[in-house]
Short mmCIF file of C-alpha atoms (C1' of nucleotides) in Angstrom, two decimals:
data_model
loop_
_atom_site.label_atom_id
_atom_site.label_comp_id
_atom_site.label_asym_id
_atom_site.label_seq_id
_atom_site.Cartn_x
_atom_site.Cartn_y
_atom_site.Cartn_z
CA MET C 288 219.86 106.25 152.31
CA SER C 289 220.87 105.17 148.87
CA MET C 290 223.46 102.52 149.54
CA GLN C 291 226.43 103.39 147.42
CA GLU C 292 228.89 100.61 146.75
CA SER C 293 232.09 102.21 147.90
CA SER C 294 234.47 102.37 144.99
CA GLY C 295 236.97 104.66 146.66
CA VAL C 296 236.15 107.41 144.19
CA ALA C 297 234.07 110.25 145.63
CA LEU C 298 230.70 110.87 144.01
CA TRP C 299 231.52 114.49 143.21
CA ARG C 300 234.61 113.25 141.40
CA GLN C 301 232.61 110.81 139.34
CA VAL C 302 230.24 113.60 138.36
CA ALA C 303 233.15 115.91 137.53
CA ASP C 304 234.76 113.24 135.39
CA GLY C 305 231.49 112.64 133.62
CA ILE C 306 231.05 116.29 132.77
CA GLU C 307 234.65 116.61 131.68
CA ARG C 308 234.19 113.67 129.37
CA GLY C 309 231.14 115.42 127.97
CA ILE C 310 233.21 118.50 127.26
CA ALA C 311 236.09 116.54 125.80
CA ASP C 312 233.98 114.61 123.31
CA GLY C 313 232.00 117.68 122.33
CA ARG C 314 228.68 116.79 123.95
CA PHE C 315 228.99 120.19 125.60
CA ALA C 316 230.50 122.67 123.19
CA ALA C 317 232.80 125.50 124.19
CA GLY C 318 230.87 128.55 125.36
CA GLU C 319 227.69 126.55 125.72
CA LYS C 320 225.57 126.53 128.86
CA LEU C 321 225.62 123.37 130.91
CA PRO C 322 222.36 121.96 132.23
CA GLY C 323 221.29 123.50 135.53
CA GLU C 324 222.67 122.13 138.76
CA MET C 325 219.31 120.57 139.57
CA GLU C 326 219.12 118.85 136.22
CA ILE C 327 222.66 117.48 136.51
CA ALA C 328 221.83 116.29 140.02
CA GLU C 329 218.87 114.37 138.66
CA THR C 330 220.73 112.75 135.79
CA TYR C 331 223.49 111.53 138.11
CA ARG C 332 221.04 110.79 140.96
CA VAL C 333 222.98 112.86 143.47
CA ASN C 334 222.34 115.88 145.62
CA ARG C 335 222.67 119.36 144.16
CA HIS C 336 225.50 120.10 146.59
CA THR C 337 227.44 117.18 145.20
CA VAL C 338 227.04 118.61 141.73
CA ARG C 339 228.25 121.96 143.01
CA ARG C 340 231.37 120.31 144.37
CA ALA C 341 232.01 118.76 140.97
CA LEU C 342 231.48 122.04 139.15
CA ALA C 343 233.73 123.84 141.62
CA ALA C 344 236.51 121.36 140.84
CA LEU C 345 236.06 121.92 137.12
CA ALA C 346 235.95 125.70 137.57
CA GLU C 347 239.15 125.50 139.60
CA ARG C 348 240.82 124.03 136.55
CA GLY C 349 239.28 126.58 134.25
CA LEU C 350 237.09 124.15 132.31
CA VAL C 351 233.82 125.81 133.24
CA ARG C 352 232.73 129.17 134.57
CA ALA C 353 229.66 129.73 136.74
CA GLU C 354 227.59 132.88 136.40
CA ARG C 355 225.19 133.58 139.21
CA GLY C 356 221.64 133.84 138.09
CA SER C 357 222.41 132.66 134.60
CA GLY C 358 224.13 129.32 134.44
CA THR C 359 227.41 127.48 134.16
CA TYR C 360 229.27 127.73 130.89
CA VAL C 361 231.91 125.64 129.20
CA GLU C 362 235.08 127.68 128.89
CA ALA C 363 236.68 127.88 125.49
CA GLN C 364 238.90 124.88 125.25
CA ARG C 365 242.60 125.32 125.42
CA LEU C 366 244.43 126.21 122.30
CA ALA C 367 246.90 123.52 121.35
CA TYR C 368 250.19 125.31 120.90
CA PRO C 369 252.94 123.11 119.48
CA LEU C 370 256.48 124.25 120.24
CA ARG C 371 258.49 123.65 117.13
CA SER C 372 261.51 125.17 115.58
CA ARG C 373 259.19 126.95 113.18
CA THR C 374 256.70 128.65 115.49
CA ARG C 375 254.24 131.18 114.06
CA PHE C 376 251.38 132.39 116.20
CA SER C 377 249.23 133.10 113.17
CA GLU C 378 249.73 129.61 111.73
CA ILE C 379 249.06 127.85 114.99
CA VAL C 380 245.88 129.78 115.70
CA GLY C 381 244.72 129.51 112.13
CA ALA C 382 245.27 125.76 112.16
CA GLY C 383 242.96 125.56 115.17
CA GLY C 384 240.16 127.12 113.18
CA HIS C 385 240.43 130.50 114.86
CA GLU C 386 241.23 133.88 113.46
CA PRO C 387 244.59 135.16 114.66
CA ARG C 388 244.70 138.80 115.69
CA GLY C 389 247.44 141.04 117.01
CA GLN C 390 247.14 144.35 118.71
CA LEU C 391 249.90 146.81 119.49
CA ILE C 392 249.77 148.06 123.03
CA ASP C 393 252.89 150.11 123.21
CA ALA C 394 256.14 150.62 121.36
CA GLY C 395 259.20 152.53 122.43
CA SER C 396 262.94 152.45 122.81
CA ASP C 397 265.04 150.65 125.37
CA VAL C 398 268.64 149.70 125.99
CA ALA C 399 270.02 146.20 126.17
CA ASN C 400 270.61 144.68 129.59
CA ARG C 401 273.01 141.78 129.92
CA GLU C 402 270.54 139.05 129.13
CA ILE C 403 269.05 140.70 126.07
CA ALA C 404 272.50 141.69 124.84
CA ARG C 405 273.62 138.08 125.04
CA GLU C 406 270.53 136.77 123.30
CA LEU C 407 270.74 139.28 120.46
CA GLY C 408 274.54 139.31 120.16
CA LEU C 409 274.73 143.01 121.02
CA LYS C 410 276.67 145.02 123.53
CA ILE C 411 275.15 145.99 126.85
CA GLY C 412 273.47 149.36 126.45
CA ALA C 413 272.89 148.94 122.72
CA PRO C 414 269.71 150.73 121.51
CA LEU C 415 266.59 148.59 121.19
CA ILE C 416 263.04 148.83 119.97
CA ARG C 417 260.58 147.44 122.50
CA ILE C 418 257.15 146.33 121.33
CA GLU C 419 254.34 145.34 123.66
CA ALA C 420 251.58 143.46 121.96
CA VAL C 421 248.64 141.25 122.78
CA ARG C 422 247.74 138.37 120.56
CA LEU C 423 244.26 136.95 120.27
CA ALA C 424 242.45 133.99 118.82
CA ASP C 425 239.14 135.34 117.55
CA ARG C 426 238.28 137.71 120.40
CA THR C 427 240.05 135.86 123.20
CA PRO C 428 243.39 137.23 124.35
CA ILE C 429 245.96 134.43 124.36
CA CYS C 430 249.18 136.13 125.33
CA VAL C 431 250.91 139.42 125.81
CA SER C 432 254.50 139.64 124.70
CA THR C 433 257.32 142.07 125.01
CA THR C 434 259.61 141.93 122.00
CA TRP C 435 263.03 143.49 121.68
CA LEU C 436 264.82 144.19 118.36
CA SER C 437 268.04 145.96 117.58
CA ALA C 438 267.21 149.61 116.85
CA GLU C 439 270.12 149.77 114.42
CA ARG C 440 269.01 146.88 112.31
CA PHE C 441 265.25 147.52 112.50
CA PRO C 442 264.71 151.29 112.64
CA ASP C 443 261.12 152.40 113.25
CA ALA C 444 260.07 148.83 113.95
CA GLY C 445 257.42 150.09 116.33
CA SER C 446 255.44 152.05 113.79
CA VAL C 447 255.84 149.30 111.20
CA PHE C 448 254.37 146.77 113.63
CA ALA C 449 251.45 149.10 114.35
CA ASP C 450 250.71 148.86 110.65
CA VAL C 451 251.15 145.19 109.89
CA ARG C 452 250.35 143.75 113.35
CA SER C 453 252.38 140.62 112.73
CA MET C 454 255.93 139.81 113.62
CA THR C 455 256.39 137.75 110.49
CA LYS C 456 255.29 140.66 108.29
CA LEU C 457 257.42 143.11 110.24
CA LEU C 458 260.54 141.05 109.65
CA GLY C 459 259.61 140.61 106.01
CA HIS C 460 259.48 144.38 105.68
CA TYR C 461 263.18 144.44 106.57
CA GLY C 462 264.04 141.74 104.07
CA VAL C 463 263.93 138.73 106.40
CA LYS C 464 262.33 135.95 104.36
CA ASP C 465 262.39 133.23 107.00
CA TYR C 466 263.35 132.72 110.59
CA HIS C 467 263.13 130.06 113.25
CA ARG C 468 263.20 129.52 116.95
CA ALA C 469 266.67 129.26 118.46
CA SER C 470 265.76 128.77 122.10
CA THR C 471 262.65 128.51 124.22
CA ARG C 472 262.48 128.55 127.99
CA ILE C 473 259.21 128.07 129.84
CA THR C 474 258.34 128.99 133.40
CA ALA C 475 255.12 129.97 135.13
CA ALA C 476 254.06 132.85 137.34
CA ILE C 477 251.01 134.59 138.72
CA VAL C 478 249.69 137.23 136.39
CA ASP C 479 250.50 140.81 137.36
CA ALA C 480 247.87 143.53 137.36
CA THR C 481 248.90 145.02 134.02
CA ASP C 482 248.90 141.73 132.16
CA ALA C 483 245.69 140.68 133.91
CA ALA C 484 243.89 143.63 132.37
CA ARG C 485 245.43 143.03 128.95
CA LEU C 486 244.56 139.35 129.03
CA ASP C 487 241.11 139.90 130.52
CA LEU C 488 242.11 137.51 133.28
CA PRO C 489 241.16 137.59 136.97
CA LEU C 490 243.95 138.41 139.38
CA GLY C 491 245.74 135.46 140.88
CA ARG C 492 245.58 133.31 137.75
CA PRO C 493 248.67 131.55 136.45
CA VAL C 494 250.48 132.53 133.28
CA LEU C 495 253.04 130.63 131.27
CA VAL C 496 256.12 132.75 130.77
CA VAL C 497 258.04 131.97 127.61
CA ASP C 498 261.42 133.46 126.79
CA ALA C 499 262.34 132.89 123.19
CA THR C 500 264.79 134.11 120.61
CA ASP C 501 264.29 133.87 116.85
CA VAL C 502 267.18 133.70 114.43
CA ASP C 503 267.45 133.97 110.65
CA MET C 504 268.71 131.26 108.33
CA LEU C 505 272.31 132.15 109.11
CA ASP C 506 271.61 131.80 112.83
CA GLN C 507 271.89 135.53 113.33
CA PRO C 508 269.58 136.60 116.21
CA LEU C 509 266.69 138.78 115.09
CA VAL C 510 264.33 139.28 118.01
CA THR C 511 264.08 138.14 121.59
CA LYS C 512 260.86 138.23 123.52
CA ARG C 513 259.11 137.39 126.72
CA SER C 514 255.51 136.22 126.32
CA ARG C 515 252.95 135.65 129.03
CA PHE C 516 250.25 133.14 128.06
CA ALA C 517 246.98 132.79 129.96
CA ALA C 518 247.60 129.28 131.25
CA GLU C 519 243.95 128.35 131.14
CA ARG C 520 243.69 129.15 127.46
CA VAL C 521 246.67 127.35 125.99
CA GLU C 522 248.37 124.03 126.20
CA PHE C 523 251.95 123.74 124.95
CA LEU C 524 252.78 120.64 123.02
CA VAL C 525 256.38 119.52 122.98
CA GLU C 526 257.25 117.26 120.10
CA ASN C 527 258.89 114.16 121.40
CA GLY C 528 261.41 112.78 119.02
CA MET B 56 247.14 116.53 160.41
CA SER B 57 248.84 116.03 157.07
CA MET B 58 246.87 118.27 154.77
CA GLN B 59 245.90 116.12 151.88
CA GLU B 60 244.77 117.92 148.76
CA SER B 61 241.45 116.28 148.16
CA SER B 62 241.52 114.57 144.79
CA GLY B 63 238.22 112.79 145.22
CA VAL B 64 240.00 109.45 145.20
CA ALA B 65 240.19 107.79 148.60
CA LEU B 66 243.66 107.13 149.97
CA TRP B 67 243.04 103.41 150.35
CA ARG B 68 242.05 103.30 146.69
CA GLN B 69 245.25 105.01 145.65
CA VAL B 70 247.25 102.49 147.65
CA ALA B 71 245.25 99.60 146.18
CA ASP B 72 245.81 100.90 142.67
CA GLY B 73 249.52 101.27 143.36
CA ILE B 74 249.85 97.70 144.57
CA GLU B 75 247.78 96.40 141.69
CA ARG B 76 250.05 98.19 139.25
CA GLY B 77 252.99 96.56 141.01
CA ILE B 78 251.43 93.15 140.46
CA ALA B 79 250.48 93.90 136.87
CA ASP B 80 253.96 94.96 135.83
CA GLY B 81 255.61 92.13 137.67
CA ARG B 82 257.24 94.09 140.48
CA PHE B 83 255.41 91.64 142.74
CA ALA B 84 255.47 88.20 141.20
CA ALA B 85 252.68 85.67 141.54
CA GLY B 86 252.95 83.69 144.77
CA GLU B 87 255.39 86.18 146.21
CA LYS B 88 254.99 87.79 149.62
CA LEU B 89 254.10 91.46 149.66
CA PRO B 90 255.90 93.80 152.05
CA GLY B 91 254.37 93.90 155.53
CA GLU B 92 251.44 96.19 156.18
CA MET B 93 253.68 98.46 158.25
CA GLU B 94 256.21 98.75 155.45
CA ILE B 95 253.57 99.50 152.85
CA ALA B 96 252.10 102.12 155.19
CA GLU B 97 255.48 103.79 155.40
CA THR B 98 256.16 103.81 151.68
CA TYR B 99 252.77 105.36 150.96
CA ARG B 100 252.88 107.58 154.10
CA VAL B 101 249.52 106.39 155.33
CA ASN B 102 248.15 104.61 158.37
CA ARG B 103 248.36 100.86 158.58
CA HIS B 104 244.55 100.67 158.69
CA THR B 105 244.41 102.44 155.35
CA VAL B 106 246.76 99.82 153.92
CA ARG B 107 244.54 97.10 155.34
CA ARG B 108 241.56 98.64 153.57
CA ALA B 109 243.50 98.59 150.32
CA LEU B 110 244.60 94.98 150.78
CA ALA B 111 241.05 93.96 151.68
CA ALA B 112 239.83 95.44 148.42
CA LEU B 113 242.48 93.52 146.48
CA ALA B 114 241.71 90.32 148.39
CA GLU B 115 238.02 90.78 147.60
CA ARG B 116 238.93 90.63 143.93
CA GLY B 117 241.21 87.66 144.45
CA LEU B 118 244.45 89.42 143.59
CA VAL B 119 246.07 88.84 146.97
CA ARG B 120 245.54 86.50 149.90
CA ALA B 121 246.37 87.37 153.50
CA GLU B 122 247.70 84.75 155.89
CA ARG B 123 247.61 85.64 159.53
CA GLY B 124 250.98 85.56 161.17
CA SER B 125 252.79 85.09 157.91
CA GLY B 126 252.09 87.75 155.34
CA THR B 127 250.06 88.73 152.31
CA TYR B 128 250.72 86.90 149.09
CA VAL B 129 250.11 87.64 145.45
CA GLU B 130 247.62 85.14 144.09
CA ALA B 131 248.48 83.22 140.97
CA GLN B 132 247.64 85.44 138.08
CA ARG B 133 244.60 84.78 136.00
CA LEU B 134 244.75 82.30 133.23
CA ALA B 135 244.30 83.99 129.88
CA TYR B 136 241.55 82.11 128.14
CA PRO B 137 241.03 83.17 124.53
CA LEU B 138 237.59 82.46 123.13
CA ARG B 139 238.08 81.32 119.58
CA SER B 140 236.27 79.12 117.21
CA ARG B 141 238.81 76.44 117.97
CA THR B 142 238.78 76.23 121.75
CA ARG B 143 240.63 73.41 123.51
CA PHE B 144 241.11 73.56 127.23
CA SER B 145 244.25 71.47 127.05
CA GLU B 146 245.85 73.69 124.43
CA ILE B 147 245.02 76.92 126.22
CA VAL B 148 246.33 75.73 129.54
CA GLY B 149 249.37 74.15 127.95
CA ALA B 150 250.16 77.38 126.11
CA GLY B 151 250.19 79.15 129.47
CA GLY B 152 252.96 76.86 130.69
CA HIS B 153 250.66 74.83 132.92
CA GLU B 154 249.77 71.19 132.88
CA PRO B 155 246.16 70.61 131.93
CA ARG B 156 244.27 68.01 133.93
CA GLY B 157 240.76 66.72 133.86
CA GLN B 158 238.86 64.74 136.42
CA LEU B 159 235.55 62.97 136.07
CA ILE B 160 233.18 63.72 138.88
CA ASP B 161 230.07 62.00 137.76
CA ALA B 162 228.54 60.52 134.64
CA GLY B 163 225.00 59.39 134.06
CA SER B 164 222.05 59.56 131.78
CA ASP B 165 219.58 62.34 131.26
CA VAL B 166 216.87 63.37 128.85
CA ALA B 167 216.88 66.44 126.63
CA ASN B 168 214.95 69.48 127.78
CA ARG B 169 213.92 72.05 125.20
CA GLU B 170 217.13 74.05 125.26
CA ILE B 171 219.46 71.09 124.99
CA ALA B 172 217.28 69.51 122.32
CA ARG B 173 217.53 72.66 120.26
CA GLU B 174 221.28 72.96 120.70
CA LEU B 175 221.95 69.33 119.78
CA GLY B 176 219.27 69.06 117.10
CA LEU B 177 217.41 66.34 118.99
CA LYS B 178 213.85 65.88 120.07
CA ILE B 179 212.72 66.82 123.55
CA GLY B 180 213.10 63.79 125.77
CA ALA B 181 215.85 62.23 123.66
CA PRO B 182 218.31 60.15 125.73
CA LEU B 183 221.53 61.89 126.75
CA ILE B 184 224.80 61.14 128.45
CA ARG B 185 225.63 63.72 131.12
CA ILE B 186 229.24 64.15 132.23
CA GLU B 187 230.30 66.27 135.16
CA ALA B 188 233.99 67.07 135.17
CA VAL B 189 236.41 69.47 136.75
CA ARG B 190 239.35 70.79 134.80
CA LEU B 191 242.56 71.97 136.37
CA ALA B 192 245.73 73.83 135.48
CA ASP B 193 248.48 72.10 137.42
CA ARG B 194 246.70 71.59 140.74
CA THR B 195 244.34 74.56 140.57
CA PRO B 196 240.73 73.89 139.61
CA ILE B 197 239.72 76.20 136.78
CA CYS B 198 236.22 75.15 135.94
CA VAL B 199 233.57 72.52 136.39
CA SER B 200 231.46 71.64 133.42
CA THR B 201 228.38 69.66 132.70
CA THR B 202 228.47 68.16 129.23
CA TRP B 203 225.60 66.57 127.37
CA LEU B 204 225.95 64.23 124.40
CA SER B 205 223.41 62.23 122.47
CA ALA B 206 223.25 58.76 124.03
CA GLU B 207 222.45 57.26 120.64
CA ARG B 208 225.45 58.67 118.87
CA PHE B 209 227.94 58.30 121.77
CA PRO B 210 227.00 55.17 123.74
CA ASP B 211 228.98 54.65 126.96
CA ALA B 212 230.52 58.10 126.65
CA GLY B 213 230.71 58.33 130.44
CA SER B 214 233.03 55.40 130.92
CA VAL B 215 235.12 56.39 127.91
CA PHE B 216 235.64 59.86 129.39
CA ALA B 217 236.64 58.31 132.73
CA ASP B 218 239.41 56.61 130.79
CA VAL B 219 240.73 59.34 128.56
CA ARG B 220 239.79 62.38 130.69
CA SER B 221 239.67 64.67 127.70
CA MET B 222 236.76 65.75 125.57
CA THR B 223 238.95 65.87 122.47
CA LYS B 224 240.04 62.28 122.99
CA LEU B 225 236.55 61.12 123.78
CA LEU B 226 235.25 62.49 120.50
CA GLY B 227 238.20 61.02 118.68
CA HIS B 228 237.25 57.64 120.07
CA TYR B 229 233.96 57.93 118.18
CA GLY B 230 235.64 58.96 114.96
CA VAL B 231 235.38 62.73 115.29
CA LYS B 232 238.64 64.05 113.95
CA ASP B 233 237.99 67.74 114.45
CA TYR B 234 235.35 70.01 115.88
CA HIS B 235 234.82 73.66 116.64
CA ARG B 236 232.79 76.04 118.68
CA ALA B 237 229.42 76.96 117.19
CA SER B 238 228.13 79.29 119.89
CA THR B 239 229.30 80.69 123.19
CA ARG B 240 227.22 82.61 125.70
CA ILE B 241 228.72 84.05 128.84
CA THR B 242 227.01 85.13 132.01
CA ALA B 243 228.05 85.27 135.64
CA ALA B 244 226.61 83.99 138.88
CA ILE B 245 227.50 83.28 142.48
CA VAL B 246 228.99 79.86 142.95
CA ASP B 247 226.66 77.27 144.47
CA ALA B 248 227.75 75.05 147.33
CA THR B 249 228.45 72.02 145.15
CA ASP B 250 230.61 73.86 142.66
CA ALA B 251 232.34 75.78 145.47
CA ALA B 252 233.60 72.52 146.88
CA ARG B 253 234.65 71.21 143.48
CA LEU B 254 236.47 74.44 142.61
CA ASP B 255 237.98 74.81 146.06
CA LEU B 256 236.39 78.25 146.18
CA PRO B 257 234.90 80.10 149.17
CA LEU B 258 231.13 80.55 149.15
CA GLY B 259 229.88 83.80 147.69
CA ARG B 260 232.52 84.04 144.98
CA PRO B 261 231.55 84.78 141.40
CA VAL B 262 231.76 82.26 138.59
CA LEU B 263 231.66 82.79 134.87
CA VAL B 264 228.96 80.63 133.36
CA VAL B 265 229.64 79.61 129.79
CA ASP B 266 227.11 77.82 127.62
CA ALA B 267 228.71 76.42 124.52
CA THR B 268 227.98 73.99 121.75
CA ASP B 269 230.62 72.26 119.64
CA VAL B 270 229.93 71.06 116.12
CA ASP B 271 231.83 68.88 113.68
CA MET B 272 233.15 69.96 110.31
CA LEU B 273 229.70 69.52 108.77
CA ASP B 274 228.18 71.75 111.43
CA GLN B 275 226.46 68.81 113.05
CA PRO B 276 226.16 69.46 116.79
CA LEU B 277 228.24 67.08 118.91
CA VAL B 278 228.13 68.23 122.50
CA THR B 279 226.63 71.07 124.47
CA LYS B 280 227.88 72.07 127.86
CA ARG B 281 227.57 74.50 130.70
CA SER B 282 230.88 75.38 132.37
CA ARG B 283 231.39 77.36 135.56
CA PHE B 284 234.79 79.07 135.73
CA ALA B 285 236.23 80.45 138.96
CA ALA B 286 236.15 84.10 137.94
CA GLU B 287 239.24 84.97 139.93
CA ARG B 288 241.33 82.40 138.11
CA VAL B 289 240.54 83.10 134.49
CA GLU B 290 240.20 85.98 132.14
CA PHE B 291 238.37 85.48 128.88
CA LEU B 292 239.86 87.12 125.85
CA VAL B 293 237.58 87.95 122.99
CA GLU B 294 239.30 88.39 119.67
CA ASN B 295 238.22 91.66 118.14
CA GLY B 296 238.29 91.60 114.43
"C1'" DT X 116 208.14 145.55 136.67
"C1'" DC X 117 207.67 140.85 137.69
"C1'" DA X 118 207.89 135.86 137.73
"C1'" DA X 119 210.62 132.06 136.81
"C1'" DG X 120 214.89 130.09 136.84
"C1'" DT X 121 219.64 130.28 137.98
"C1'" DT X 122 223.90 130.16 141.15
"C1'" DG X 123 225.63 131.31 146.05
"C1'" DT X 124 225.57 130.65 151.01
"C1'" DC X 125 224.11 129.15 155.40
"C1'" DT X 126 222.90 125.42 158.94
"C1'" DA X 127 222.34 120.66 160.06
"C1'" DT X 128 222.78 115.51 160.08
"C1'" DG X 129 224.49 110.91 159.19
"C1'" DA X 130 227.82 107.97 156.72
"C1'" DT X 131 232.40 107.15 155.30
"C1'" DA X 132 237.47 107.91 155.29
"C1'" DA X 133 241.64 108.22 157.80
"C1'" DT X 134 244.30 108.31 161.82
"C1'" DA X 135 245.85 106.39 166.34
"C1'" DG X 136 246.82 102.98 169.85
"C1'" DA X 137 246.47 98.57 172.04
"C1'" DC X 138 246.35 93.86 172.09
"C1'" DA X 139 245.00 89.14 170.33
"C1'" DA X 140 246.08 85.29 167.23
"C1'" DC X 141 249.14 83.21 164.48
"C1'" DT X 142 253.68 81.86 161.83
"C1'" DT X 143 258.42 81.50 161.37
"C1'" DG X 144 263.08 80.57 162.37
"C1'" DA X 145 266.57 80.23 165.83
"C1'" DT K 263 260.29 76.63 173.57
"C1'" DC K 264 260.68 81.40 172.66
"C1'" DA K 265 261.24 85.88 170.54
"C1'" DA K 266 260.33 88.51 166.65
"C1'" DG K 267 257.36 89.61 163.15
"C1'" DT K 268 253.05 89.04 160.93
"C1'" DT K 269 247.84 89.70 160.23
"C1'" DG K 270 243.20 90.33 162.79
"C1'" DT K 271 240.17 92.91 165.81
"C1'" DC K 272 238.67 96.26 168.95
"C1'" DT K 273 237.83 101.23 170.57
"C1'" DA K 274 238.19 106.04 169.75
"C1'" DT K 275 238.67 110.59 167.39
"C1'" DT K 276 238.75 113.92 163.62
"C1'" DA K 277 237.99 115.30 158.85
"C1'" DT K 278 235.65 114.70 154.61
"C1'" DC K 279 231.69 113.15 151.85
"C1'" DA K 280 226.91 113.34 150.85
"C1'" DT K 281 222.39 114.60 151.76
"C1'" DA K 282 218.69 117.93 153.04
"C1'" DG K 283 216.28 122.27 153.34
"C1'" DA K 284 215.89 127.17 153.30
"C1'" DC K 285 216.73 131.46 151.50
"C1'" DA K 286 219.65 135.19 149.36
"C1'" DA K 287 221.48 137.21 145.10
"C1'" DC K 288 221.27 137.52 140.53
"C1'" DT K 289 219.82 137.02 135.35
"C1'" DT K 290 216.60 136.52 131.85
"C1'" DG K 291 212.59 137.11 129.13
"C1'" DA K 292 207.84 138.25 129.01
#
DNA sequence: TCAAGTTGTCTATGATAATAGACAACTTGA
DNA sequence: TCAAGTTGTCTATTATCATAGACAACTTGA
């Protein structure tokens, strides 16, 4: 009926872009409920089904989340996570106006395989402390990470971490005043069942897998770790230049 | 067959945008022949009909022109026409590397209606000279304009303009050394049959309608005019700041 | 418990997008 | 003049877009 001048951009896409703009410029705040599908349909003068298509596209990208019977909500916006030489979870989260939290999941001993041995400058089979932890911004889990340290250099690191709940403080406890990132490699994968539960993430969602090694001021390797970030909750920023 | 992930942007639109980008960044120069429809279809992996839809959209906007049996050509790019206080057709066109031309179509007398009287600071019914002229860049008509001057202050302005073919020179002939734009209003319309012929423009095309009044250094109004620019040949630039 | 309001799913219909093939109409250069 | 290559037009088919209505499933607050 309503003669639409064909612009080559589907109506549902125009609606989706409009809502996304609303989220981006803060007209719809994170966690807030969007107007009902009927109301959106009226404001854009389109059918409710067209609105649903738009919302589905946004949900697919993790920008909104629909709850049957209740409404559609704006997902917390992605945490901007700059990748610099000096990378501190607590500083990054704090800078975003959120409260950084850490929670020990598990700590135990391990032995170095070839990769870890190379990263830490140890021999294969050298004794390690392995720490599994989840890190949160406010109450939202951001990433789970498995951290390996030399058991010889950092004895009892597991129980120390359980106390201080911060890698920076743990290293400080052993006399390390400062450290920085030596290498960072990023890949992506589908979350496994264990991490899904820890991250409070539905199965099948993507995670960013980051392998990183931190070194002290003399370039001596301190810790190496593999972190899995909920892709829909973070956004890595690479400094260009 | 080929499963296209639906982005909400029609294929023909994507092709059109791609070609337009090619024109904008000079990969396809003005006047140059585009690749054949078949070749474009292959590079974008779409059907020839989809390419034709894209080219039709670009032709609609005057960016390209198809010639049966020969090819599709990039239209001359739009003349950048800055709107400043000091606006001289000849200078603007000359700055673009084109040769400015003017041609008198008609000159006669008229009487001031309320609008013109107000613009020129005359009484309603005051005698006027009316000049119809077309202005060109090289051989391409850019605009037709109807200019009104006070018949008392500029007697015989019509025949003077036929001689000098330039508004700046005409005013100079009456002792006006300098002038500038007091007001500019812009609207758009569909070209009428008379202007279409004068602008060498197909019927149904849009024109930019500019109403402007020039004043001398003492802010005394000199001329007021209504110009119709072929929209596909110019691009007005408004200085911000 | 219930009514109102919300999202989810189903069927159905017409318009538009995209593909495919064939041939006409025209231009260009040999 | 002719062959090759170009754009223009026609028919046809399938998938997607958009609308419409009805009802189920669920949440919320009174």
